[in-house]
Tab-separated table of C-alpha atoms and ligand atoms in Angstrom:
chain	number	residue	atom	x	y	z
A	802	MET	CA	336.467	165.622	285.508
A	803	PRO	CA	334.455	168.836	285.148
A	804	GLU	CA	333.122	169.744	281.738
A	805	ARG	CA	334.850	172.787	280.308
A	806	HIS	CA	332.956	173.910	277.302
A	807	THR	CA	331.801	177.459	277.899
A	808	LEU	CA	333.137	179.775	275.269
A	809	GLU	CA	332.457	183.033	273.564
A	810	LEU	CA	331.679	183.018	269.883
A	811	THR	CA	332.971	186.377	268.693
A	812	GLY	CA	331.923	188.442	265.710
A	813	ARG	CA	328.271	187.540	265.913
A	814	ALA	CA	325.126	189.568	266.510
A	815	SER	CA	324.734	187.799	269.830
A	816	SER	CA	327.933	187.361	271.786
A	817	ALA	CA	326.127	185.294	274.402
A	818	THR	CA	328.051	182.478	276.011
A	819	VAL	CA	327.387	179.290	274.061
A	820	ARG	CA	327.953	175.738	275.224
A	821	PRO	CA	329.127	173.466	272.425
A	822	ARG	CA	326.663	170.779	273.450
A	823	ALA	CA	324.034	173.428	272.852
A	824	LEU	CA	325.398	173.613	269.313
A	825	ARG	CA	323.937	170.164	268.963
A	826	GLY	CA	320.680	170.634	270.621
A	827	ARG	CA	319.199	172.170	273.644
A	828	THR	CA	319.546	175.890	272.832
A	829	ALA	CA	318.014	177.041	269.595
A	830	GLY	CA	319.986	179.519	267.497
A	831	ARG	CA	322.057	179.885	264.393
A	832	HIS	CA	324.371	177.061	265.365
A	833	ALA	CA	321.812	174.645	266.750
A	834	PRO	CA	322.052	171.320	264.947
A	835	VAL	CA	319.838	170.147	262.159
A	836	ARG	CA	318.967	166.507	261.604
A	837	ILE	CA	320.649	165.181	258.465
A	838	GLY	CA	320.466	161.477	257.641
A	839	GLY	CA	319.543	160.849	261.297
A	840	LEU	CA	322.534	162.669	262.819
A	841	PRO	CA	322.587	166.077	264.568
A	842	ILE	CA	324.762	168.205	262.295
A	843	THR	CA	326.006	171.631	263.396
A	844	ALA	CA	324.776	174.396	261.105
A	845	ALA	CA	327.919	176.529	260.821
A	846	THR	CA	329.980	178.017	258.034
A	847	LEU	CA	333.605	177.033	257.569
A	848	ALA	CA	334.719	180.333	259.131
A	849	GLU	CA	332.404	179.876	262.119
A	850	ALA	CA	333.621	176.316	262.612
A	851	ALA	CA	337.243	177.510	262.608
A	852	ASP	CA	336.472	180.400	265.005
A	853	HIS	CA	334.786	177.940	267.315
A	854	MET	CA	337.775	175.592	267.418
A	855	VAL	CA	340.245	178.424	268.051
A	856	GLU	CA	338.097	179.967	270.767
A	857	ALA	CA	337.532	176.602	272.439
A	858	ALA	CA	341.294	175.942	272.372
A	859	LEU	CA	342.032	179.329	273.957
A	860	ALA	CA	339.307	178.837	276.560
A	861	ALA	CA	340.798	175.437	277.404
A	862	ARG	CA	344.112	177.045	278.359
A	863	ARG	CA	342.307	179.034	281.018
A	864	ARG	CA	340.252	176.072	282.228
A	865	PRO	CA	341.836	172.670	281.539
A	866	GLY	CA	339.484	169.701	281.440
A	867	ARG	CA	338.024	167.333	278.906
A	868	PRO	CA	338.909	168.458	275.353
A	869	LEU	CA	336.190	169.558	272.966
A	870	TYR	CA	335.453	166.623	270.630
A	871	VAL	CA	334.704	167.727	267.061
A	872	THR	CA	333.992	165.155	264.372
A	873	SER	CA	332.499	165.072	260.867
A	874	ALA	CA	329.992	162.980	258.942
A	875	ASN	CA	329.532	162.152	255.280
A	876	GLY	CA	327.312	159.686	253.430
A	877	GLN	CA	329.466	156.760	254.439
A	878	VAL	CA	329.264	157.756	258.113
A	879	ILE	CA	325.488	158.204	257.916
A	880	ALA	CA	325.133	154.685	256.484
A	881	LEU	CA	327.533	153.222	259.053
A	882	CYS	CA	325.716	154.887	261.969
A	883	HIS	CA	322.445	153.419	260.714
A	884	GLN	CA	323.937	149.940	260.495
A	885	ASP	CA	325.952	149.906	263.718
A	886	ARG	CA	324.577	151.225	266.998
A	887	ALA	CA	328.043	151.317	268.615
A	888	VAL	CA	329.411	153.539	265.840
A	889	ARG	CA	326.356	155.772	266.099
A	890	ASP	CA	327.030	156.207	269.842
A	891	LEU	CA	330.626	157.245	269.071
A	892	PHE	CA	329.287	160.044	266.883
A	893	LEU	CA	326.468	161.070	269.232
A	894	ALA	CA	329.065	161.504	271.996
A	895	ALA	CA	330.772	164.274	269.990
A	896	ASP	CA	330.277	167.900	270.990
A	897	VAL	CA	330.073	168.974	267.358
A	898	ILE	CA	329.435	167.032	264.122
A	899	HIS	CA	330.225	168.891	260.898
A	900	ALA	CA	328.873	168.068	257.433
A	901	ASP	CA	331.850	166.791	255.434
A	902	GLY	CA	329.784	165.994	252.358
A	903	GLN	CA	328.119	168.220	249.786
A	904	PRO	CA	325.103	165.841	249.406
A	905	MET	CA	324.298	166.548	253.083
A	906	VAL	CA	324.136	170.264	252.294
A	907	PHE	CA	321.879	169.581	249.287
A	908	ALA	CA	319.560	167.420	251.417
A	909	SER	CA	319.347	170.142	254.077
A	910	LYS	CA	318.411	172.737	251.454
A	911	ILE	CA	315.496	170.613	250.253
A	912	LEU	CA	314.286	169.214	253.556
A	913	CYS	CA	315.245	171.546	256.415
A	914	ALA	CA	313.679	174.842	257.448
A	915	ARG	CA	317.167	175.952	258.530
A	916	PRO	CA	319.544	174.470	255.928
A	917	LEU	CA	323.265	174.006	256.446
A	918	PRO	CA	325.067	177.153	255.207
A	919	GLU	CA	327.843	175.158	253.545
A	920	ARG	CA	329.966	172.047	253.652
A	921	VAL	CA	332.611	171.995	256.393
A	922	ALA	CA	335.240	169.641	254.948
A	923	THR	CA	338.157	168.915	257.282
A	924	THR	CA	340.495	169.364	254.290
A	925	ASP	CA	339.321	173.015	254.131
A	926	LEU	CA	338.801	173.535	257.862
A	927	VAL	CA	342.423	172.727	258.677
A	928	HIS	CA	343.551	175.741	256.615
A	929	ASP	CA	340.991	178.075	258.168
A	930	VAL	CA	342.174	176.984	261.625
A	931	MET	CA	345.881	177.280	260.711
A	932	ARG	CA	345.371	180.789	259.292
A	933	ARG	CA	344.011	181.835	262.704
A	934	SER	CA	346.608	179.919	264.719
A	935	GLY	CA	349.585	182.253	264.250
A	936	ALA	CA	347.893	185.214	265.915
A	937	ALA	CA	346.256	182.952	268.496
A	938	GLY	CA	349.578	181.193	269.223
A	939	LEU	CA	348.099	177.708	268.947
A	940	ARG	CA	350.146	174.497	268.963
A	941	HIS	CA	349.066	171.578	266.783
A	942	PHE	CA	349.690	167.824	266.896
A	943	LEU	CA	348.924	165.544	263.943
A	944	LEU	CA	348.244	161.917	264.886
A	945	GLY	CA	347.725	159.370	262.127
A	946	ALA	CA	348.650	158.076	258.677
A	947	ARG	CA	351.797	156.228	257.599
A	948	PRO	CA	355.052	157.622	259.072
A	949	GLU	CA	356.282	159.282	255.862
A	950	VAL	CA	352.826	160.709	255.133
A	951	ASN	CA	352.577	162.105	258.666
A	952	GLU	CA	356.030	163.698	258.387
A	953	ARG	CA	355.222	165.264	255.026
A	954	ALA	CA	351.892	166.606	256.318
A	955	VAL	CA	353.659	168.220	259.312
A	956	GLU	CA	356.320	169.685	257.005
A	957	HIS	CA	353.700	170.998	254.601
A	958	LEU	CA	351.817	172.837	257.368
A	959	ARG	CA	355.021	174.236	258.919
A	960	HIS	CA	356.028	175.579	255.533
A	961	ALA	CA	352.579	176.966	254.654
A	962	TYR	CA	352.018	178.564	258.086
A	963	PRO	CA	355.428	179.663	259.429
A	964	ASP	CA	353.819	181.894	262.074
A	965	VAL	CA	352.144	178.942	263.811
A	966	PRO	CA	354.297	178.381	266.915
A	967	GLU	CA	354.628	174.579	266.825
A	968	ILE	CA	353.367	171.688	264.758
A	969	ALA	CA	354.367	168.114	265.586
A	970	GLY	CA	353.090	164.669	264.722
A	971	HIS	CA	353.134	160.897	265.154
A	972	HIS	CA	352.110	158.203	262.685
A	973	GLY	CA	348.934	156.177	263.186
A	974	TYR	CA	350.262	152.620	262.906
A	975	PHE	CA	351.129	151.926	266.528
A	976	ARG	CA	350.201	148.704	268.364
A	977	PRO	CA	347.685	148.814	271.251
A	978	ALA	CA	350.605	148.243	273.659
A	979	GLU	CA	352.267	151.396	272.290
A	980	GLU	CA	349.243	153.649	272.734
A	981	ASP	CA	350.342	154.721	276.230
A	982	ALA	CA	353.647	156.023	274.885
A	983	VAL	CA	351.837	157.885	272.086
A	984	LEU	CA	349.519	159.496	274.641
A	985	ASP	CA	352.543	160.473	276.767
A	986	ALA	CA	354.134	162.141	273.732
A	987	ILE	CA	350.944	164.108	273.058
A	988	GLU	CA	350.614	165.117	276.717
A	989	ARG	CA	354.240	166.303	276.817
A	990	PHE	CA	353.685	168.421	273.709
A	991	ARG	CA	350.456	169.933	275.154
A	992	PRO	CA	348.763	170.707	271.828
A	993	ASP	CA	345.927	173.181	271.697
A	994	VAL	CA	344.507	171.210	268.784
A	995	LEU	CA	344.964	167.474	268.218
A	996	TRP	CA	344.082	166.253	264.711
A	997	VAL	CA	343.367	162.496	264.833
A	998	ALA	CA	343.416	160.865	261.385
A	999	LEU	CA	343.017	157.096	261.779
A	1000	GLY	CA	339.890	156.595	259.628
A	1001	VAL	CA	336.305	155.904	260.766
A	1002	PRO	CA	335.592	154.493	263.319
A	1003	LEU	CA	339.137	153.963	264.681
A	1004	GLU	CA	339.633	157.678	265.268
A	1005	GLN	CA	336.295	158.104	267.070
A	1006	ARG	CA	337.140	155.097	269.266
A	1007	PHE	CA	340.560	156.614	270.003
A	1008	VAL	CA	338.918	159.864	271.109
A	1009	MET	CA	336.368	158.185	273.349
A	1010	ARG	CA	339.017	155.926	274.890
A	1011	ASN	CA	341.440	158.741	275.675
A	1012	ARG	CA	339.475	161.957	275.982
A	1013	GLU	CA	339.627	162.110	279.794
A	1014	ARG	CA	343.345	161.414	279.868
A	1015	LEU	CA	344.186	164.095	277.272
A	1016	ALA	CA	343.315	166.936	279.640
A	1017	SER	CA	346.128	169.160	278.354
A	1018	VAL	CA	344.591	169.145	274.848
A	1019	GLY	CA	342.077	171.892	274.011
A	1020	VAL	CA	340.262	170.511	270.982
A	1021	ILE	CA	340.336	167.113	269.281
A	1022	LYS	CA	339.277	167.033	265.636
A	1023	THR	CA	338.855	163.694	263.870
A	1024	SER	CA	340.345	163.981	260.396
A	1025	GLY	CA	339.934	160.830	258.234
A	1026	GLY	CA	342.326	160.891	255.287
A	1027	LEU	CA	343.385	164.532	255.871
A	1028	PHE	CA	347.135	163.887	256.087
A	1029	ASP	CA	347.106	161.936	252.805
A	1030	PHE	CA	345.827	165.108	251.135
A	1031	LEU	CA	348.124	167.509	253.035
A	1032	SER	CA	351.157	165.403	252.102
A	1033	HIS	CA	349.955	165.155	248.499
A	1034	ALA	CA	349.902	161.340	248.750
A	1035	LYS	CA	346.350	161.758	247.369
A	1036	SER	CA	344.862	164.613	245.387
A	1037	ARG	CA	341.543	166.281	246.053
A	1038	ALA	CA	338.840	166.598	243.420
A	1039	PRO	CA	338.698	169.876	241.440
A	1040	ARG	CA	336.463	172.464	243.114
A	1041	PHE	CA	333.604	172.100	240.598
A	1042	VAL	CA	333.494	168.336	241.234
A	1043	GLN	CA	333.297	169.027	244.981
A	1044	ASP	CA	330.587	171.637	244.458
A	1045	VAL	CA	328.269	169.286	242.586
A	1046	GLY	CA	328.606	166.673	245.336
A	1047	LEU	CA	330.752	164.183	243.415
A	1048	GLU	CA	333.991	164.180	245.400
A	1049	TRP	CA	333.239	160.554	246.312
A	1050	ALA	CA	333.275	159.663	242.570
A	1051	TRP	CA	336.688	161.323	242.205
A	1052	ARG	CA	338.033	159.268	245.110
A	1053	LEU	CA	336.452	156.141	243.606
A	1054	ALA	CA	338.223	156.775	240.295
A	1055	GLN	CA	341.534	157.059	242.172
A	1056	GLU	CA	341.071	153.956	244.334
A	1057	PRO	CA	338.473	151.736	242.607
A	1058	ARG	CA	339.578	148.491	244.251
A	1059	ARG	CA	339.523	149.788	247.813
A	1060	LEU	CA	336.480	152.050	247.557
A	1061	GLY	CA	334.320	150.314	244.893
A	1062	TRP	CA	332.574	147.866	247.183
A	1063	ARG	CA	332.287	150.423	249.968
A	1064	TYR	CA	330.504	152.978	247.785
A	1065	LEU	CA	328.372	150.362	246.039
A	1066	THR	CA	326.975	149.219	249.374
A	1067	THR	CA	326.837	152.500	251.289
A	1068	ASN	CA	325.825	155.108	248.677
A	1069	PRO	CA	322.250	153.843	248.050
A	1070	LEU	CA	321.651	153.506	251.812
A	1071	ALA	CA	323.162	156.955	252.456
A	1072	ALA	CA	320.937	158.503	249.750
A	1073	TRP	CA	317.835	156.885	251.248
A	1074	LEU	CA	318.767	158.027	254.770
A	1075	LEU	CA	319.493	161.567	253.551
A	1076	LEU	CA	316.031	161.736	251.985
A	1077	SER	CA	314.110	159.983	254.775
A	1078	ARG	CA	315.926	161.128	257.949
A	1079	SER	CA	316.609	164.797	257.337
A	1080	GLY	CA	314.587	167.771	258.539
A	1081	ASP	CA	314.108	169.807	261.685
B	1651	UDP	N1	345.239	155.072	259.356
B	1651	UDP	C1	346.110	155.058	260.435
B	1651	UDP	N2	346.145	153.957	261.235
B	1651	UDP	C2	345.375	152.874	261.022
B	1651	UDP	C3	344.462	152.903	259.926
B	1651	UDP	C4	344.411	154.026	259.112
B	1651	UDP	O1	346.827	156.024	260.675
B	1651	UDP	O2	345.465	151.918	261.783
B	1651	UDP	C5	345.187	156.281	258.496
B	1651	UDP	C6	345.427	156.021	257.015
B	1651	UDP	O3	346.810	155.932	256.736
B	1651	UDP	C7	344.807	157.247	256.398
B	1651	UDP	C8	343.683	157.594	257.377
B	1651	UDP	O4	343.908	156.808	258.538
B	1651	UDP	O5	345.730	158.312	256.391
B	1651	UDP	C9	342.312	157.320	256.838
B	1651	UDP	O6	342.232	155.955	256.567
B	1651	UDP	P1	341.404	155.397	255.368
B	1651	UDP	O7	341.957	155.975	254.109
B	1651	UDP	O8	341.303	153.924	255.494
B	1651	UDP	O9	339.983	155.993	255.674
B	1651	UDP	P2	338.987	156.711	254.695
B	1651	UDP	O10	339.424	158.152	254.652
B	1651	UDP	O11	339.069	155.992	253.376
B	1651	UDP	O12	337.685	156.509	255.387
């Protein structure tokens, strides 16, 4: 299937045509990636990231093909990619990797000639994309989380953004034998943006397994625990806690049993990788 990733990034000094893969590498420029913790991270603001997704989704309507694959990394992902080559390949296959962790932004400010402008958390990005989706007429599909959480997340977005034409969803606890039916439902809905929230690395595997088949989708964004936050099943850290890079500690305090061991083992490795594998 032909690649279909040429798009205009509007509102910039240079309105040259930019290929998303170039966002990760070959063409230098404001959005070229920087190496953070060993991964190529796109240097974009939240607003630029949202513009990019909307423009890619609109471009995809004109030229259907393989959807744009946008994912995000944080300290846990950086550690996991270091430990597991297969997981690393899932991330390197993405067209865009955003920095969903304030410590990554701090590391880039110390170690990179061209630091990341800001954190691009999916929990913020979703609102920037939704705010643009009414005027753009974009349709959204939310895949993932427990059924009641998924339903509440869909309801929340419909209520918050009534001008967005259509928002639908499906829970993320289907059996492998049911995946075909889930893909059929997504294809019938023809979303411009598909938010896949199954956790790392399930969601990245889902994208790689099904990207070619989901040709009617414009953009796929992996979303981790996004729907748990949208549905208010979990609460986000206060802004000042996020800003000092301690959102992980807030999550740990909320779910010590589930996250304690994970953070104990991955945080020191992530810190070392951030300090030793960042820089242009
Ligand atoms: N999830 C899912 N299907 C699965 C496993 C997880 O839909 O088979 C959802 C889960 O309900 C949650 C999201 O994926 O909404 C993120 O999962 P988790 O909290 O384990 O990941 P984390 O954000 O902690 O990395």
